[in-house]
Coordinates of C-alpha atoms in Angstrom, one line a residue:
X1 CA 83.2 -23.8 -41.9
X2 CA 82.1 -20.2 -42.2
X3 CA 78.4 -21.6 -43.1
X4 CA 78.5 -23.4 -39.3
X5 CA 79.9 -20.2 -37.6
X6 CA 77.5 -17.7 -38.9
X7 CA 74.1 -21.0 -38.0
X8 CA 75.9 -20.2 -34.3
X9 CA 76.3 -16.8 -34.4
X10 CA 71.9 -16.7 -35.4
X11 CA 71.3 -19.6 -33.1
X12 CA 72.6 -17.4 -30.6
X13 CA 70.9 -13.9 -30.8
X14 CA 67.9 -15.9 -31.0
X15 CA 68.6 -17.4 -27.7
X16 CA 69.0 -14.1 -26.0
X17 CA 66.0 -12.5 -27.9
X18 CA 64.0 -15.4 -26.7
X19 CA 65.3 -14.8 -23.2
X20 CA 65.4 -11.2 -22.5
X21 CA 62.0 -9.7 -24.0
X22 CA 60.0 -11.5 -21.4
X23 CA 62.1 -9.2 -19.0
X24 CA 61.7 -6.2 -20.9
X25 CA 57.5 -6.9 -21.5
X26 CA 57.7 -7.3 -17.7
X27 CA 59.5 -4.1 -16.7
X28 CA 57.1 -2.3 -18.9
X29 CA 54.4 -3.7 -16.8
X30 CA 55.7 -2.7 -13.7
X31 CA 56.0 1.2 -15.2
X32 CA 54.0 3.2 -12.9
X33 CA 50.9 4.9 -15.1
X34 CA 51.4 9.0 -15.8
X35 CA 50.2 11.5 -13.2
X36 CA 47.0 12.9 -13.0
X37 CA 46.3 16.4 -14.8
X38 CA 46.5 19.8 -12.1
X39 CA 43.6 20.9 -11.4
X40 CA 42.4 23.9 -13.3
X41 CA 43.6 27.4 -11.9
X42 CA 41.1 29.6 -9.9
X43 CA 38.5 31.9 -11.8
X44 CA 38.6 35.3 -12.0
X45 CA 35.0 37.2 -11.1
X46 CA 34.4 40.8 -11.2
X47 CA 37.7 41.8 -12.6
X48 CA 38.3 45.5 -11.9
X49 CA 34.8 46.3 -11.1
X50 CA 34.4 48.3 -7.7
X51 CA 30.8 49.6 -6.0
X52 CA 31.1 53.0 -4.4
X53 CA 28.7 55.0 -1.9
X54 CA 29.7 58.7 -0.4
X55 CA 28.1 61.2 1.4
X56 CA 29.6 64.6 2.4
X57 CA 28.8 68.7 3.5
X58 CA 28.3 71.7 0.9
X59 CA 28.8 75.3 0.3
X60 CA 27.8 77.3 -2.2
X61 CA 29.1 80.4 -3.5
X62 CA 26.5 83.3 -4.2
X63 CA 24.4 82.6 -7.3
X64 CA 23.5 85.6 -9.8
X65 CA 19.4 86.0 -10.7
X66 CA 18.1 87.1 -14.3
X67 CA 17.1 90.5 -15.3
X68 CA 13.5 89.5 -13.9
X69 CA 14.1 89.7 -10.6
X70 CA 15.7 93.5 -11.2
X71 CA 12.0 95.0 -10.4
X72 CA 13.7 98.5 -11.3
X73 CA 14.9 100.4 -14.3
X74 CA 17.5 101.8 -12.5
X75 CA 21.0 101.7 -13.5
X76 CA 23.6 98.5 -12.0
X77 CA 25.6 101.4 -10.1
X78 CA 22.1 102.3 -7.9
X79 CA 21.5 98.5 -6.9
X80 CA 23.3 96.2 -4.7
X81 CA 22.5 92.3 -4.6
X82 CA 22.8 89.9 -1.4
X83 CA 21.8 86.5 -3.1
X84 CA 22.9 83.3 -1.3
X85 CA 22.3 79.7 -1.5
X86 CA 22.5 78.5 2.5
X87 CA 24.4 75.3 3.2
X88 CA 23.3 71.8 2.8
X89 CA 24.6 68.2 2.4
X90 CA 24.2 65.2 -0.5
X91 CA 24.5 61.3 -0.4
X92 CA 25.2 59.2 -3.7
X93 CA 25.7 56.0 -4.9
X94 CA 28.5 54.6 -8.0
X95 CA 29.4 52.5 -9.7
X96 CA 33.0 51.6 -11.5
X97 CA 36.2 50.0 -12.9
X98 CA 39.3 49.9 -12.7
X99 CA 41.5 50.4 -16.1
X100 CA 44.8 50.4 -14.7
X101 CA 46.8 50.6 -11.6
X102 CA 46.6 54.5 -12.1
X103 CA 43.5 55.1 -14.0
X104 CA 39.9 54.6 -13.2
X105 CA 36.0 55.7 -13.9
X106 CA 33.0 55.6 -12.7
X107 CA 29.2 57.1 -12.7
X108 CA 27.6 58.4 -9.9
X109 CA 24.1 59.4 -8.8
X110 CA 23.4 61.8 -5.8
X111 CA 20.6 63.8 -4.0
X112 CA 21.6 67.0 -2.9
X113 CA 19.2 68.1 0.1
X114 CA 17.2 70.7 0.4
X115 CA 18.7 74.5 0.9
X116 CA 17.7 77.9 1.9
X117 CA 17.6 79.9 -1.4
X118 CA 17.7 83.2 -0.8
X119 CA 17.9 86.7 -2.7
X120 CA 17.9 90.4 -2.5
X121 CA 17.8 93.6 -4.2
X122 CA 18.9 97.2 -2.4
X123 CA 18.2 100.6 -4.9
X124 CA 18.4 103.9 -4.4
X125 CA 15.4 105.8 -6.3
X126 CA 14.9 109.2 -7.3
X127 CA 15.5 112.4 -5.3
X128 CA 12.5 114.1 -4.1
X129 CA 12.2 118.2 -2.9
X130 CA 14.8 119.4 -0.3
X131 CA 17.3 116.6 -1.1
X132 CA 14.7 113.8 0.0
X133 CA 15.8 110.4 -1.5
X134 CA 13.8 107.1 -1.5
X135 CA 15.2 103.7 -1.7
X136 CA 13.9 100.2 -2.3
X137 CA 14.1 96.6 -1.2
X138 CA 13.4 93.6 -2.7
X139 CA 13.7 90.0 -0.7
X140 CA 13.1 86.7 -2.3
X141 CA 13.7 83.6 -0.8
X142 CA 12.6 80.1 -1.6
X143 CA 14.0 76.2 -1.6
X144 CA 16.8 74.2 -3.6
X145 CA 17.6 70.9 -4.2
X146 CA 19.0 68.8 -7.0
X147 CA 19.9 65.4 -8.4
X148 CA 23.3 64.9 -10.3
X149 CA 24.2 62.3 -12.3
X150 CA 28.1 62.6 -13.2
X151 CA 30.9 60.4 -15.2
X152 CA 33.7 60.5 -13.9
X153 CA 37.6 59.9 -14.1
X154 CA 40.7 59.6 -11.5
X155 CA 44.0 59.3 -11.4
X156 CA 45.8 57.5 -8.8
X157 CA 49.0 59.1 -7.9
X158 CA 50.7 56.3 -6.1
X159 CA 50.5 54.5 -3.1
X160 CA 52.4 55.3 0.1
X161 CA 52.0 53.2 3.3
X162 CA 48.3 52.4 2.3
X163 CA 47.2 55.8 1.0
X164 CA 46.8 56.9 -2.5
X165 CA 46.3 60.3 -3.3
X166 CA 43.8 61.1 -6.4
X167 CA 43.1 64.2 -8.8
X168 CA 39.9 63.9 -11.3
X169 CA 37.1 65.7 -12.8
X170 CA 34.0 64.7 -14.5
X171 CA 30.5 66.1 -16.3
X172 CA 27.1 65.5 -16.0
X173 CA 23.6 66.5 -16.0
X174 CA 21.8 68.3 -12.5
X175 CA 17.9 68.2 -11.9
X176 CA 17.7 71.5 -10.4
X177 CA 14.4 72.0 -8.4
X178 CA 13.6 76.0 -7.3
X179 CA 10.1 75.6 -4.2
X180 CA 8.3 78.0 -2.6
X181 CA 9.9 80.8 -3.6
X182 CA 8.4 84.5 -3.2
X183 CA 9.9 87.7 -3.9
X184 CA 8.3 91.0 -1.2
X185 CA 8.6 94.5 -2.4
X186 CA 9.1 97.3 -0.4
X187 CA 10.0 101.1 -1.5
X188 CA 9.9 103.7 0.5
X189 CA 10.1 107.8 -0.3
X190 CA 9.2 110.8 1.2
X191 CA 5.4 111.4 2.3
X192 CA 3.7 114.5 0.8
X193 CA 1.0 117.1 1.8
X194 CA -1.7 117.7 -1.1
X195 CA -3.5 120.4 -2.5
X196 CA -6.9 120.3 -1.5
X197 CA -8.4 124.0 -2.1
X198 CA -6.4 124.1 -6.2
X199 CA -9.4 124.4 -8.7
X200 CA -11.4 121.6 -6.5
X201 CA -8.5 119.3 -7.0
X202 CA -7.3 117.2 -4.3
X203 CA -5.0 115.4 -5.7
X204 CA -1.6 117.8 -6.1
X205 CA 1.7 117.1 -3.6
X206 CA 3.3 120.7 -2.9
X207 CA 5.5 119.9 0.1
X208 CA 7.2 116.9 1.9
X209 CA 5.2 116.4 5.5
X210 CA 8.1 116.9 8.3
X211 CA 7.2 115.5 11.8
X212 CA 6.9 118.4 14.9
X213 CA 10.8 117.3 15.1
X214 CA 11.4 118.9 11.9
X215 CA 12.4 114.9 10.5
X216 CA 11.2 114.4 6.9
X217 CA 8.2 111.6 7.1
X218 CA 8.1 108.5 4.7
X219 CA 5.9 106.3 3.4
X220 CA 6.4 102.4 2.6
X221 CA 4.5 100.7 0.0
X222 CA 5.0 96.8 0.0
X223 CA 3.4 94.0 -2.8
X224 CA 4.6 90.2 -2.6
X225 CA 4.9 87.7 -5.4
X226 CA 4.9 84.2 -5.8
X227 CA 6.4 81.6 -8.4
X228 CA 5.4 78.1 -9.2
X229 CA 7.8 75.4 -8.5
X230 CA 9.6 73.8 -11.1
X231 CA 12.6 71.4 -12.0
X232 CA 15.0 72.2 -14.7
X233 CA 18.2 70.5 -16.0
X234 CA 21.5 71.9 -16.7
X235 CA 25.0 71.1 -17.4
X236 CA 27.2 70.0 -14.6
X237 CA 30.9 69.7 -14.1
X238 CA 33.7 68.7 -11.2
X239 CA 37.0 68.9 -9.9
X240 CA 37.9 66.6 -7.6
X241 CA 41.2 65.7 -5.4
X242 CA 41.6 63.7 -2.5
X243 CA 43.5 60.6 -0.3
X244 CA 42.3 57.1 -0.4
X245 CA 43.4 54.6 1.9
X246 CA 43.5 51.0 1.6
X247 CA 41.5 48.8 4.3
X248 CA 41.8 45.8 2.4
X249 CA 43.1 44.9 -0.8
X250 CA 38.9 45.0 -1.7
X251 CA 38.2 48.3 0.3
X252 CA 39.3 51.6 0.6
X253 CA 37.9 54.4 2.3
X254 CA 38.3 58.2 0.7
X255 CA 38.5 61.8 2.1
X256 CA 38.1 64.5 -0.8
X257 CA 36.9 67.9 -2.0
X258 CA 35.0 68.3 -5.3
X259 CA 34.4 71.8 -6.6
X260 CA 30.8 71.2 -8.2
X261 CA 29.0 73.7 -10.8
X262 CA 25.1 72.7 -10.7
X263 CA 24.8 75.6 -14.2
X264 CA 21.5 77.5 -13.4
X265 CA 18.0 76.7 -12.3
X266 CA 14.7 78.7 -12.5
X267 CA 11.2 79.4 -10.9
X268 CA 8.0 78.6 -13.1
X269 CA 5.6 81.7 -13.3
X270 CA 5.0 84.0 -11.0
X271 CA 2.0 85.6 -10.1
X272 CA 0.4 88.3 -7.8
X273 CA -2.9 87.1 -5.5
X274 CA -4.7 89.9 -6.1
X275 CA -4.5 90.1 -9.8
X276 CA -5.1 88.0 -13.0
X277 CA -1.9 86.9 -15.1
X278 CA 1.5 85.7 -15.0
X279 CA 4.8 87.2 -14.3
X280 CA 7.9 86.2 -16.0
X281 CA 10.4 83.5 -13.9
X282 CA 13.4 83.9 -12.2
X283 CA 16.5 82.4 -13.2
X284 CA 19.2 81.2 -10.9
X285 CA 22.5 81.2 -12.3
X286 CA 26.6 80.5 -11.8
X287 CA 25.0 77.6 -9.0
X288 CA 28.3 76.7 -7.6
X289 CA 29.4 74.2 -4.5
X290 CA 32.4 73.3 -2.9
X291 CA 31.9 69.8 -1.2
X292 CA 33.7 68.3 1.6
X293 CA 33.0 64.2 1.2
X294 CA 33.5 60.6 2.7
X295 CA 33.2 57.5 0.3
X296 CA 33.6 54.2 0.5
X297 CA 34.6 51.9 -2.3
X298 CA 34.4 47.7 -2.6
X299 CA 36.3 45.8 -5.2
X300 CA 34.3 43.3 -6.6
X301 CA 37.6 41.6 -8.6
X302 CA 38.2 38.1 -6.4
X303 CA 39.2 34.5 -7.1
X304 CA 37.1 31.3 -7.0
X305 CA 38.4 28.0 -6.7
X306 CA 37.4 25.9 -10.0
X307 CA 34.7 23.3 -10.3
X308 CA 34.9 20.2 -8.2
X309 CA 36.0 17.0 -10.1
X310 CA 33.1 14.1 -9.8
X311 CA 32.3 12.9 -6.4
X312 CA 33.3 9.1 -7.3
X313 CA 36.3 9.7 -9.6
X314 CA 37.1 6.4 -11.2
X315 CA 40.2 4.7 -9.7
X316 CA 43.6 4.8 -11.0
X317 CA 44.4 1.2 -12.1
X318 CA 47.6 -0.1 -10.6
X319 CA 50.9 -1.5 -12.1
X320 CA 50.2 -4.9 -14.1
X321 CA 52.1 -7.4 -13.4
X322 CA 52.5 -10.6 -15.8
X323 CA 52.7 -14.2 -14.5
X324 CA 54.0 -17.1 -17.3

């Protein structure tokens, strides 16, 4: 009896078995295949990388020259110096990165135009009879222009409504180039009457020559000099603060000032027309500017969209469906 119950019991699982996995094969047919992958995400080019170009206005403070252009042995309290490099402007080109939302860098290369360089020298010489003095001048003036490569670095303070104001500084080398300079002479002292019946000799001041006014006459003697040109480098450091406002989230625009010290410069030789030789060159020194500039700065950080899958992309099959 228990034998016949447990032959039904088997007879029917089997039954069912039989009957429901043709279902089941079928509803697995009729699954709907997995979705396609997502595209991949956009590509990052240029990262923090920006370009920058600036041009601006300069002026410098007044330069001090070498012993050589002292043409006297007289002591520092008899001279006076009026030395002056004129005004002038520069243009320059950069390039640089972006590190973080605050700090950046980059290295920039500029031409400063050409300047007036000028020079002088005022002494008082010795005292002649009756309380006669002499004095005498020296003028020099020639050309200047440089080339300055820097490294710089900024920080970026912040950003308010679109403007972000900046404090860096940076070093470099400057190609200091001194042209055409000349240097003129002039002194002038009292003129003198001579001796002409003493022992035959003709040659012997006694007295200062005063005009029928009773005014002391003088006499100028003037000699020029000229130097070579030549270019010579130099350290070179900057200060630099400013605003920067944002055009785009790839442009901004600047306004800043940059204190700028170009170190020294120098003449080549010198030498006189009428004579053979050469005379020792004149050094420029303490060549400092205080600019005034625009720039203009491009991010080149963007997004591209990722490579197009194949023009004919094979089709997605369908759901199967069985038929018994």
């Amino acid at each position: 009896m228990a034998r016949s119950k447990l032959n039904a019991l088997v007879r029917s699982l089997t039954l069912a078995a039989s009957v429901g996995a043709p279902c089941l094969a079928a509803a697995a047919d009729l699954m709907l295949p997995p979705p396609p992958p997502p595209p991949p995400p956009p590509i990052e080019v240029g990262g923090g990388w920006y370009l920058r170009g600036d041009v601006g206005a300069s002026i410098y403070t007044r330069p001090r020259y070498s012993d050589a252009y002292d043409y006297t042995g007289y002591a520092e309290s008899n001279r006076a110096f009026g030395n002056a490099v004129g005004g002038g402007g520069f243009a320059g080109v950069g390039v640089g990165y972006q590190f973080t939302p605050f700090l950046r860098g980059d290295i920039t290369g500029e031409y400063r135009y050409s300047t007036g360089l000028r020079g002088s020298e005022y002494y008082k010489g010795p005292d002649f009879d009756n309380g006669l003095g002499s004095y005498g001048v020296n003028k020099s003036s020639g050309n200047f222009d440089s080339a300055v490569v820097l490294a710089n670095a900024y920080f970026d303070l912040g950003t308010w409504y679109g403007i972000t104001p900046f404090i860096g500084g940076g070093v470099g080398y400057a190609f200091n180039h001194v042209s055409s300079y000349s240097t003129n002479q002039q002194f002038t002292s009292p003129t003198y009457a001579y001796d002409y019946t003493n022992a035959g000799c003709g040659c012997i001041p006694y007295a200062p020559v005063y005009d029928p006014n009773g005014n002391p006459v003088y006499n100028t003697n003037s000699g020029s000099k000229f130097y070579k040109d030549k270019t010579s480098g130099s350290f070179a450091w900057a200060l630099h603060a400013g605003l920067a406002y944002n055009v785009t989230d790839a442009l901004k625009i600047e306004v800043a000032y940059r204190y700028l010290n170009l170190g020294k410069a120098e003449t080549g030789p010198g030498f006189v027309p009428c004579c053979t030789g050469s005379l020792q060159a004149i050094k420029i020194k303490d060549i400092e500017a205080h600019d005034v500039k625009i720039g203009l700065r491009y991010y080149l950080g963007g997004f591209v969209a990722a490579p197009l899958p194949p023009l004919m992309p094979e089709p997605i099959p369908g759901p199967l469906v069985r038929k018994y």
